[in-house]
mmCIF file of C-alpha atoms (C1' of nucleotides) in Angstrom:
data_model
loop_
_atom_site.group_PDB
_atom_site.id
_atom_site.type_symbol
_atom_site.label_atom_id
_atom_site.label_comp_id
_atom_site.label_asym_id
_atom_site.label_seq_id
_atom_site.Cartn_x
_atom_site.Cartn_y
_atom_site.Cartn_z
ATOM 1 C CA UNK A 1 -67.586 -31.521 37.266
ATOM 2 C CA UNK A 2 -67.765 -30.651 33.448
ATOM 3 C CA UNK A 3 -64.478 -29.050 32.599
ATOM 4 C CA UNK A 4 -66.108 -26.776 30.169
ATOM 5 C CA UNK A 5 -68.197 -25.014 31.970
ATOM 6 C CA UNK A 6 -66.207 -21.981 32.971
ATOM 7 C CA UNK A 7 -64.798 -21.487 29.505
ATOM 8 C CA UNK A 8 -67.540 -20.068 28.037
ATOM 9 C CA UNK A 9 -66.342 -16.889 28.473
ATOM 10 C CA UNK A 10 -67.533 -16.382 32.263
ATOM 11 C CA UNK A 11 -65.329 -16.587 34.994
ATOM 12 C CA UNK A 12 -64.919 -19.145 37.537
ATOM 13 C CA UNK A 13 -65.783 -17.779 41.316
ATOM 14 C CA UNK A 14 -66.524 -19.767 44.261
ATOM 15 C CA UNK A 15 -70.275 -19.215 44.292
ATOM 16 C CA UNK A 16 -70.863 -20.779 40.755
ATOM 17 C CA UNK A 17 -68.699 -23.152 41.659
ATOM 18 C CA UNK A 18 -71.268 -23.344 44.706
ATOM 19 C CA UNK A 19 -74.218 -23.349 43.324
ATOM 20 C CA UNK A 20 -73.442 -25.498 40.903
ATOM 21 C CA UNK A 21 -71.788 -28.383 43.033
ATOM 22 C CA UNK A 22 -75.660 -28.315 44.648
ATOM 23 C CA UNK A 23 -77.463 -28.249 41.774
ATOM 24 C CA UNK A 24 -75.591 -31.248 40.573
ATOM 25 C CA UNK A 25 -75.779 -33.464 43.879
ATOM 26 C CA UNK A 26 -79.596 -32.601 44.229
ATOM 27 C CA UNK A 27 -82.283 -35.255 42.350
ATOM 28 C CA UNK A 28 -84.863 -32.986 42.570
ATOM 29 C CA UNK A 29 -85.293 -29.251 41.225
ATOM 30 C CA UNK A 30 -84.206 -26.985 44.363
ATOM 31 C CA UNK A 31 -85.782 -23.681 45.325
ATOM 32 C CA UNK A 32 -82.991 -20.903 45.041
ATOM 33 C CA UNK A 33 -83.643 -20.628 49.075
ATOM 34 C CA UNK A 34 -82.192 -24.585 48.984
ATOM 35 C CA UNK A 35 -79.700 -23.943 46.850
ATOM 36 C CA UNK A 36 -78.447 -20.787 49.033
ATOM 37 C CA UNK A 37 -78.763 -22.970 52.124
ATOM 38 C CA UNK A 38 -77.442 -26.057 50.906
ATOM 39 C CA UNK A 39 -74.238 -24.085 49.309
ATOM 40 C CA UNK A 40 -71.209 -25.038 51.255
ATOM 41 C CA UNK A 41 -69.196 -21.470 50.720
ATOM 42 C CA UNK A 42 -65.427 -22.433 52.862
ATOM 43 C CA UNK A 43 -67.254 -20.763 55.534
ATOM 44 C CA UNK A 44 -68.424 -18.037 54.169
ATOM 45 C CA UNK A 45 -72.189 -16.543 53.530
ATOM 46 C CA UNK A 46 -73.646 -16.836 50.180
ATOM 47 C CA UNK A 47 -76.062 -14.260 49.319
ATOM 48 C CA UNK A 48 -79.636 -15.364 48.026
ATOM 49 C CA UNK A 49 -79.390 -12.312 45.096
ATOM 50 C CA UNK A 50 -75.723 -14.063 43.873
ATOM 51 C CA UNK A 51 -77.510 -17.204 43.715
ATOM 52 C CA UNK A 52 -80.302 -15.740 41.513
ATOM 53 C CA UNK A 53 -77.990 -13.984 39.265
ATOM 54 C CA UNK A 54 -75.831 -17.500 38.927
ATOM 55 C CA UNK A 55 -78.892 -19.170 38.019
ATOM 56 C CA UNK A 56 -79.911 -16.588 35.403
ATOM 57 C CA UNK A 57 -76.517 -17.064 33.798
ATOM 58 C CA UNK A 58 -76.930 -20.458 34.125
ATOM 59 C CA UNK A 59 -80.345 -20.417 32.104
ATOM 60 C CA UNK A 60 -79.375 -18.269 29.936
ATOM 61 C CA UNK A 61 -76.480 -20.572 29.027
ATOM 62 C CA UNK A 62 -78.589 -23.463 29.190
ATOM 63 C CA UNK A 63 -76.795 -24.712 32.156
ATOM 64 C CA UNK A 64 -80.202 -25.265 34.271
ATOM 65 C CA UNK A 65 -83.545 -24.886 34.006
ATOM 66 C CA UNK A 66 -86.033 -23.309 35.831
ATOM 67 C CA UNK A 67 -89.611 -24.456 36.479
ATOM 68 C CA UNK A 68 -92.618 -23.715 39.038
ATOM 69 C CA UNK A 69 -93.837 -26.971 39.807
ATOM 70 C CA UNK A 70 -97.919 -27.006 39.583
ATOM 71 C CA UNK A 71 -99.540 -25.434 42.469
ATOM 72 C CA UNK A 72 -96.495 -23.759 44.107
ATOM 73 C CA UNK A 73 -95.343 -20.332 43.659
ATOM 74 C CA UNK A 74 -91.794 -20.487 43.682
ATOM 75 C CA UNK A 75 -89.487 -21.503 40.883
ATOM 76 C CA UNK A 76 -87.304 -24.399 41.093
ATOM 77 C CA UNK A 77 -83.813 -25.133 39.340
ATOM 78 C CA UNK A 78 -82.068 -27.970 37.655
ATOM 79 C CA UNK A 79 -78.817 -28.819 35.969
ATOM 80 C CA UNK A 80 -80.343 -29.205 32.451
ATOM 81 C CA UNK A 81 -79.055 -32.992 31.519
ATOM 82 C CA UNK A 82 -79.927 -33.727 28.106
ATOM 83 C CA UNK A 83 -81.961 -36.162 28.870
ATOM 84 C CA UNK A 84 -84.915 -34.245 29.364
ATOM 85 C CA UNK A 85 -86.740 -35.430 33.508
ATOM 86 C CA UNK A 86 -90.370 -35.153 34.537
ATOM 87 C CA UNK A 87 -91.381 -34.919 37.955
ATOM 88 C CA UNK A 88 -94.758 -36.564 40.137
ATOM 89 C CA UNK A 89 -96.019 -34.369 42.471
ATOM 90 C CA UNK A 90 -97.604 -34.666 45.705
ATOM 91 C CA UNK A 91 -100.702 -32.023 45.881
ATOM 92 C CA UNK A 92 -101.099 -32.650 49.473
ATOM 93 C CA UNK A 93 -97.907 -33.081 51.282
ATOM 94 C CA UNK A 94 -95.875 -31.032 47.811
ATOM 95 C CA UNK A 95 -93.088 -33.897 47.802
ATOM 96 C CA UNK A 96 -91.605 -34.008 44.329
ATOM 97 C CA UNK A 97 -90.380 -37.718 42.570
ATOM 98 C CA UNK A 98 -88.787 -38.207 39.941
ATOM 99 C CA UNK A 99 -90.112 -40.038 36.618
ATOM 100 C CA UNK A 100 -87.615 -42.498 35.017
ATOM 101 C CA UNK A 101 -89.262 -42.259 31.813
ATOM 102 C CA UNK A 102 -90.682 -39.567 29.668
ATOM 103 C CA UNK A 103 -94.275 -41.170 28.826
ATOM 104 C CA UNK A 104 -94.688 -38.689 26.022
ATOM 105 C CA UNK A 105 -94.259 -40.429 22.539
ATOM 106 C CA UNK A 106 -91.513 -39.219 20.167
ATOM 107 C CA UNK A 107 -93.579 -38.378 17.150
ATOM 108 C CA UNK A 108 -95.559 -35.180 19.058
ATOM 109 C CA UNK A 109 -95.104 -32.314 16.385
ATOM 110 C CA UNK A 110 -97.045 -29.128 15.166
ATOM 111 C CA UNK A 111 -97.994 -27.144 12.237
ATOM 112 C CA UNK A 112 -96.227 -23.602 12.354
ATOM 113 C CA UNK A 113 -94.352 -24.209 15.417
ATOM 114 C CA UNK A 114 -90.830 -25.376 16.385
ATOM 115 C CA UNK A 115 -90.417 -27.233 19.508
ATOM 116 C CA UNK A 116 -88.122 -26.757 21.271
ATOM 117 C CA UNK A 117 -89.065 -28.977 24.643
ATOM 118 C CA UNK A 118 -91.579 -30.080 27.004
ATOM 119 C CA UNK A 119 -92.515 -29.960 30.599
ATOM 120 C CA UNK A 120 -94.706 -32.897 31.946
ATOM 121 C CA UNK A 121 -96.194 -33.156 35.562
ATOM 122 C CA UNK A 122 -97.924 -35.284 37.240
ATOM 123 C CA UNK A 123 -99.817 -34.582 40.348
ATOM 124 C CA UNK A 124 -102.285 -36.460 42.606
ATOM 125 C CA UNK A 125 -101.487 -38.099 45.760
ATOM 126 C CA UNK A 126 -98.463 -40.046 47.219
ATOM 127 C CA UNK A 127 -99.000 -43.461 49.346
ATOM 128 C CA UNK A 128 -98.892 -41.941 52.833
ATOM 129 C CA UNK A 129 -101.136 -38.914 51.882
ATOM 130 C CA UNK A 130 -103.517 -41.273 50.189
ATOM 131 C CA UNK A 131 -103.843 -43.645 53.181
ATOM 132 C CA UNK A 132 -104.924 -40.635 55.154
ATOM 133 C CA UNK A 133 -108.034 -39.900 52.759
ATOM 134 C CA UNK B 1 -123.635 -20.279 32.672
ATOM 135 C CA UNK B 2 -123.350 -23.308 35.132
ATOM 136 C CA UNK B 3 -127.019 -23.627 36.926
ATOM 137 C CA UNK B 4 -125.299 -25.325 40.099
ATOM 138 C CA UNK B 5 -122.613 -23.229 40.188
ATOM 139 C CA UNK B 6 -124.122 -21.202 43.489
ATOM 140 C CA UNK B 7 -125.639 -23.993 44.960
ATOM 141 C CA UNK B 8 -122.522 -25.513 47.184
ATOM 142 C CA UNK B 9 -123.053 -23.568 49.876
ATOM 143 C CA UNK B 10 -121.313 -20.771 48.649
ATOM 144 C CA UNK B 11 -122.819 -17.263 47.842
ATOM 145 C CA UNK B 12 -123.963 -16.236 44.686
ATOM 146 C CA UNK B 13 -122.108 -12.062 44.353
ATOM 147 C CA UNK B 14 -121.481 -9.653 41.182
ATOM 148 C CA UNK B 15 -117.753 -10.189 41.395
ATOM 149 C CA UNK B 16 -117.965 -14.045 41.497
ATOM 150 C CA UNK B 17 -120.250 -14.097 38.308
ATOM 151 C CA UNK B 18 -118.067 -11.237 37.254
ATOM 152 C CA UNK B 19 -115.029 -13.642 37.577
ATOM 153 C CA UNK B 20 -116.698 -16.910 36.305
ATOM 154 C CA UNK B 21 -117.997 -14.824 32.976
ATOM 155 C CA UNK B 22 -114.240 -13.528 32.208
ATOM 156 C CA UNK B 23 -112.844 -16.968 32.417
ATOM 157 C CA UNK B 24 -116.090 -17.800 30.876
ATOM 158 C CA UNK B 25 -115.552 -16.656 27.857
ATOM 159 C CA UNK B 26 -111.348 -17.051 27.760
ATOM 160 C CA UNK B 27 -109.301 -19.273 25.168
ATOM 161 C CA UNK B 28 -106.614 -19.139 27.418
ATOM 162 C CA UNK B 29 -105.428 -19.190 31.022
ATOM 163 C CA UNK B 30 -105.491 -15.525 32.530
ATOM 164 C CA UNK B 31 -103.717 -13.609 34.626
ATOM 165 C CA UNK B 32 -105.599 -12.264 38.164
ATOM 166 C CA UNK B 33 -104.859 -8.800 36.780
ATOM 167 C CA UNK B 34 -106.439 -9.994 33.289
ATOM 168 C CA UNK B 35 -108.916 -10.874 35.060
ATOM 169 C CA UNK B 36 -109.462 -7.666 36.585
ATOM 170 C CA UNK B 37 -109.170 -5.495 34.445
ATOM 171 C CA UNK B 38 -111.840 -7.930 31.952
ATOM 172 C CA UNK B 39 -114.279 -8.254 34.457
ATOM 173 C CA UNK B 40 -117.516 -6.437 33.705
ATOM 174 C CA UNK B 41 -118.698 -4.730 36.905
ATOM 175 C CA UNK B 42 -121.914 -2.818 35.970
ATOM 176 C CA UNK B 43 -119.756 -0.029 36.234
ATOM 177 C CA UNK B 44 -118.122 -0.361 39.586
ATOM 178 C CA UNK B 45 -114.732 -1.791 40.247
ATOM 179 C CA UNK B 46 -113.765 -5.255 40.614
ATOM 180 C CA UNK B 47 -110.664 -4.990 43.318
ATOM 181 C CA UNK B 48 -107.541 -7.157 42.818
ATOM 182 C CA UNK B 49 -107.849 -8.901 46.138
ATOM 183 C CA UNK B 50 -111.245 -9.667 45.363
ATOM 184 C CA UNK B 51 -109.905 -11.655 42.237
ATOM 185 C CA UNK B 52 -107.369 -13.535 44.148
ATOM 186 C CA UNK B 53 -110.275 -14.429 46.693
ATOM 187 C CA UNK B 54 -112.636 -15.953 44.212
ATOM 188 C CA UNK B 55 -110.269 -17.401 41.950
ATOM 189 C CA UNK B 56 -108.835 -19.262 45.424
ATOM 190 C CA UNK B 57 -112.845 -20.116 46.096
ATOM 191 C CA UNK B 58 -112.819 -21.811 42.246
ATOM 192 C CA UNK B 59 -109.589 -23.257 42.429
ATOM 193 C CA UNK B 60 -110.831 -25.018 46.206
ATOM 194 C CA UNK B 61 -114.218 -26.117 44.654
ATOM 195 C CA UNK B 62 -112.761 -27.481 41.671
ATOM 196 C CA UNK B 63 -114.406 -24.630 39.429
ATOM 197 C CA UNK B 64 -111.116 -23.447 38.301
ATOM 198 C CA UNK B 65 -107.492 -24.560 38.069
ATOM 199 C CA UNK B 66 -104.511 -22.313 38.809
ATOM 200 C CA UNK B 67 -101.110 -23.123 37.066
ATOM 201 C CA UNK B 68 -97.826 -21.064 36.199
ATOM 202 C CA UNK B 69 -96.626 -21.495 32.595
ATOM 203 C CA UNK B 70 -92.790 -21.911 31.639
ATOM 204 C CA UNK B 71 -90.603 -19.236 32.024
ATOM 205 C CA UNK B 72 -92.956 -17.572 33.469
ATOM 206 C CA UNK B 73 -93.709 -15.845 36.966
ATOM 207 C CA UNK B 74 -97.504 -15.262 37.187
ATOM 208 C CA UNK B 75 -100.019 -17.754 37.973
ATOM 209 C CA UNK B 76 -102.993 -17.994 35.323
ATOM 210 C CA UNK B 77 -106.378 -19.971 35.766
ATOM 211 C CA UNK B 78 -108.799 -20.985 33.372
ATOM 212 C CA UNK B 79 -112.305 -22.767 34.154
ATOM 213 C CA UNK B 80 -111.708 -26.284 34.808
ATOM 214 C CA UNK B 81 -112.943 -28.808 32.116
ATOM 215 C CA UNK B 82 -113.082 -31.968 32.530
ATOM 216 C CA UNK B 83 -111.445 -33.051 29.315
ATOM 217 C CA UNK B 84 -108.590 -31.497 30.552
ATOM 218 C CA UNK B 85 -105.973 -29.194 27.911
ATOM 219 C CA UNK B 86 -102.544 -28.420 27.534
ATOM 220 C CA UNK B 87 -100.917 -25.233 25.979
ATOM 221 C CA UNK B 88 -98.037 -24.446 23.792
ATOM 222 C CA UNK B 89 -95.934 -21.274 24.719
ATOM 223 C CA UNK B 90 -93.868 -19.216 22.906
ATOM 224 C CA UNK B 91 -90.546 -18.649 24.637
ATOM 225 C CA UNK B 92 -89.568 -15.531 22.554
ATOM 226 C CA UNK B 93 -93.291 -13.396 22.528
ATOM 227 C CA UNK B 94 -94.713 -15.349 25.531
ATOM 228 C CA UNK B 95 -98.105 -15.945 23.053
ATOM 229 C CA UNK B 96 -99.915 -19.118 24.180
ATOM 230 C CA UNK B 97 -101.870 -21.582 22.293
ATOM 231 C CA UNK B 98 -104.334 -24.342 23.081
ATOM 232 C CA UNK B 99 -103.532 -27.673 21.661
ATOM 233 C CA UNK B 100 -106.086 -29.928 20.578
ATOM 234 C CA UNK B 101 -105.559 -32.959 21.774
ATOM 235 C CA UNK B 102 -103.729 -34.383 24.551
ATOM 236 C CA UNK B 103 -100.597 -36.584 23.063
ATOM 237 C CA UNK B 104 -100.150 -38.197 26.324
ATOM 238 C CA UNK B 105 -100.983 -42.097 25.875
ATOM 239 C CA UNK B 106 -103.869 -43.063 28.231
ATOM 240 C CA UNK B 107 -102.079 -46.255 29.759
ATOM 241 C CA UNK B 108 -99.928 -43.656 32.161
ATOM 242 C CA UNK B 109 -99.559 -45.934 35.584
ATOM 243 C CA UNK B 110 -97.425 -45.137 38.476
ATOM 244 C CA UNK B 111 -96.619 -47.428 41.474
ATOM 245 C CA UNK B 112 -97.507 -46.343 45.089
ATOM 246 C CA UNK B 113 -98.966 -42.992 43.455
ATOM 247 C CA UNK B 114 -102.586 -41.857 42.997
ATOM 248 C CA UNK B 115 -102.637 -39.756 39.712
ATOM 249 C CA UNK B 116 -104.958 -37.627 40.134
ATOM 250 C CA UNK B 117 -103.933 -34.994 36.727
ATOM 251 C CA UNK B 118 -101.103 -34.195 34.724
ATOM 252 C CA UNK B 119 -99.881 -30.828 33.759
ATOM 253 C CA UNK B 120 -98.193 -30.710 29.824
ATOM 254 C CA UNK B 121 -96.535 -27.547 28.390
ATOM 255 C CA UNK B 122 -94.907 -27.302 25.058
ATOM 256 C CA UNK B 123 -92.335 -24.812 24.378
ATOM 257 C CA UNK B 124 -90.409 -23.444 21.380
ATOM 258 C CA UNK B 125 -90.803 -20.715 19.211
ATOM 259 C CA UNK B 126 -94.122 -19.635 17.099
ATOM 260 C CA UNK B 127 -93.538 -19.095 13.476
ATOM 261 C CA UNK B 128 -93.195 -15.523 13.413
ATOM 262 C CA UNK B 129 -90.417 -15.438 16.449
ATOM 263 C CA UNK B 130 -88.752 -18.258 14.527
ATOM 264 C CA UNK B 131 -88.630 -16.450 11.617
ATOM 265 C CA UNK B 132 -86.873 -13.379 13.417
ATOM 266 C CA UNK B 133 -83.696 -15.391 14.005
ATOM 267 C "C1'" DA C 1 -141.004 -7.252 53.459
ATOM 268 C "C1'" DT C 2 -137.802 -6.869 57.530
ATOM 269 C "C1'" DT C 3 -134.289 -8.349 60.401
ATOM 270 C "C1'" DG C 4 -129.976 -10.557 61.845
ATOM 271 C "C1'" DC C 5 -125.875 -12.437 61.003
ATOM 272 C "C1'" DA C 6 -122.372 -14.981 58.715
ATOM 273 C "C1'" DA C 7 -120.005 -14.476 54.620
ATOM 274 C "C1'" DA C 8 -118.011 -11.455 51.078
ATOM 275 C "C1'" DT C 9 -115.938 -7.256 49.627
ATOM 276 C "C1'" DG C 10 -113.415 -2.671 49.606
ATOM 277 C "C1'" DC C 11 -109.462 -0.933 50.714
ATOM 278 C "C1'" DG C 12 -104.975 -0.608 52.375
ATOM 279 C "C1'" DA C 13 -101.046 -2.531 54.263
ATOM 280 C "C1'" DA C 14 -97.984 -6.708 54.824
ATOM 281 C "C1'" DT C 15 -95.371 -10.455 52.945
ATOM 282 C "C1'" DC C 16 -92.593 -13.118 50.031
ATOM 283 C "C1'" DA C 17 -89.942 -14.176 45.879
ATOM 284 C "C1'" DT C 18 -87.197 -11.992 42.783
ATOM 285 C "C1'" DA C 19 -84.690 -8.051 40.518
ATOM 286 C "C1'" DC C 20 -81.878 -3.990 40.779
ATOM 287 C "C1'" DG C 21 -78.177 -0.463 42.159
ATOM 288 C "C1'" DC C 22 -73.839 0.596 43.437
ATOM 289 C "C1'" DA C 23 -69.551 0.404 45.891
ATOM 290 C "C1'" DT C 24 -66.136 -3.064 46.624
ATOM 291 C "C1'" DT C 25 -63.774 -7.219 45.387
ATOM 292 C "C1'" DT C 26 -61.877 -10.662 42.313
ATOM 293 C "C1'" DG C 27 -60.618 -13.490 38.082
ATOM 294 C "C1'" DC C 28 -57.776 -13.307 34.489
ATOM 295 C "C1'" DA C 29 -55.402 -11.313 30.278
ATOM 296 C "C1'" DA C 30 -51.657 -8.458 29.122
ATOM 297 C "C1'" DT D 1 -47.840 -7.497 38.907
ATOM 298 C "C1'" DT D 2 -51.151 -4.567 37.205
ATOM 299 C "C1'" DG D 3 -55.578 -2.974 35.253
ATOM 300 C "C1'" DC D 4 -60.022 -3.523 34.304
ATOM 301 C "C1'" DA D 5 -64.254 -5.706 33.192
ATOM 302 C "C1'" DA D 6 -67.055 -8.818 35.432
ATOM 303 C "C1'" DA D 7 -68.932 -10.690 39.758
ATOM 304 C "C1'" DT D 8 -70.367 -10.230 44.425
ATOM 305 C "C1'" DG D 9 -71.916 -8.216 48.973
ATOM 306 C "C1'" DC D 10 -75.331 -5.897 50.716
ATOM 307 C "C1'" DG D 11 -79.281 -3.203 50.885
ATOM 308 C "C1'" DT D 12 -83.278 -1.592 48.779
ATOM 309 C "C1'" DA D 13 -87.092 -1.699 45.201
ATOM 310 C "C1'" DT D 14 -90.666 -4.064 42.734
ATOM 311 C "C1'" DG D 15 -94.430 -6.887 41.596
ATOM 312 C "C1'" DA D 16 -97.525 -10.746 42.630
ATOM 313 C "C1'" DT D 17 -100.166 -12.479 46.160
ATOM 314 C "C1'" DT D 18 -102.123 -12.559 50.882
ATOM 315 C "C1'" DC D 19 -103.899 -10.626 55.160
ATOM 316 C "C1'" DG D 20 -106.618 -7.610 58.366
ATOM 317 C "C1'" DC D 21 -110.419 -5.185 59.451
ATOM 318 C "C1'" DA D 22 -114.337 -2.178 58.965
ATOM 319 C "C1'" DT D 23 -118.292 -2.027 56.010
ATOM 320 C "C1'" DT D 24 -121.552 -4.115 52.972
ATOM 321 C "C1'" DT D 25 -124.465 -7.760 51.208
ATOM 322 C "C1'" DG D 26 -126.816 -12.316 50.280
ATOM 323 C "C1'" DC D 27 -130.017 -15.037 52.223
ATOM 324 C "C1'" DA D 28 -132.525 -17.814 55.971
ATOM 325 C "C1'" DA D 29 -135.761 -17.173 59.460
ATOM 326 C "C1'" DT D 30 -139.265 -14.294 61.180
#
DNA sequence: ATTGCAAATGCGAATCATACGCATTTGCAA
DNA sequence: TTGCAAATGCGTATGATTCGCATTTGCAAT
C-alpha cells in the first residue's frame, strides 16, 4: 500500500484503509455496493454512506475515479493509476474487460480547451453473448 | 422529420413527435427533464414519465442513444446518428461541447469481442474556467 | 364514419442510488 | 493522557428513474 496516502492531511481509519485495500485488489471499476460488500472490516459492518464519503475524499484527492459505464446507472470506482485504463463492455450480459492499451493517439488536442483526460468505452457484444445471436 | 419514423409498428402520438422534435433540434445530449420542460405540447403538458417512456422506446429502436457524461449523475440522450460523435465536458461549469471529428483511428480490433460502438469523452477545463484559477 | 381494442399516457406512488444530519466515536497533536 | 476536529454509525432525505393502474387515444376492421 502507498505509504503516502494517509499523510495528506486526512486521517487513517479502518474503513479507508477498507475501501481502499478493495479498490486496489479489484481489476475492474466496482460499484460502491461491491466495494461495501467486498470490504473485509475485522468483523465489523461497514456502512454503504462511509463508503461514499471515502470515495468522495478519494476523488477529490485524486485517489480514484469515478465513472458510469455506458448504459448503466450506477457509478463505478477505481484507484486512479497514472496510467490512464479503458474498459470493453458487454451491452448484453454488462461484463466489463479491461483494455491493455489506450487506442487513442497522443497528439489529440483542442483550440481553447485544456485537457485534462479522457474516458474511452467500448461496447458491443462478448463471445458467449454473441454466439447466442 | 424522419418519414419512417412511425412506421415500425409503433404509434405515431403528440408526445413522441414532441420528444423526437426537442432532440430534433438539440446540439447536445439532454437531460429527460430538458426534455420536458423543451417539449412543445400545443399547450398541454408533456409528463416526466412520459419522457422516460419514449426516450426508452428510441433508445430500444435505435432512434436515440442514452449515455451519462463524466462526473456526472443524469443520463442524457441525443438522436442517434450514424456518424456517431463524441463530446468534450467541462469539469468546472459542466458546459459540453461537440467535437468534430472522431480522433479514434479506424483500425480498432478486439479479439473474442464484437464491437458494436465506442463511447469517447474528453474532459478538462473550458477557457473561461481555466482562466479562473 | 363508427367501433373495439391494444397501446400510450396522465398521474401518483414506489424504488434505487446517493447525499445529508447529527450524536457518538476515534485519530492524532499537544 | 487529554482535547478536539475529523470521521463514522445510523437513519432519514433527495433526486432521478421506474412502475401501476385507470383513462385516453391511434388505428385496423367493420
Amino acid at each position: 500500500m502507498r505509504s503516502d496516502l494517509w499523510q495528506n492531511g486526512f486521517k487513517k481509519t479502518k474503513q479507508r484503509e477498507a475501501v481502499f485495500a478493495v479498490l486496489s485488489n479489484a481489476d475492474k471499476p466496482l460499484t460502491a455496493m461491491e466495494i461495501c460488500t467486498g470490504a473485509e472490516m475485522c468483523g465489523k459492518g461497514l456502512w454503504l454512506s462511509t463508503v461514499y464519503r471515502v470515495l468522495d475524499l478519494f476523488v477529490q484527492k485524486g485517489i480514484a475515479q469515478r465513472n458510469v459505464l455506458a448504459g448503466g446507472d450506477v457509478a463505478t470506482y477505481e484507484i486512479n493509476k497514472n496510467e490512464h485504463r479503458h474498459y470493453v463492455v458487454c451491452t448484453a450480459c454488462r461484463k466489463v474487460f479491461a483494455l491493455e492499451k489506450c487506442p487513442l493517439p497522443k497528439t489529440v488536442h483542442l483550440e481553447n480547451f485544456c485537457i485534462t483526460g479522457h474516458r474511452l468505452e467500448i461496447y458491443g457484444y462478448c463471445e458467449g453473448c454473441y454466439a447466442k445471436k
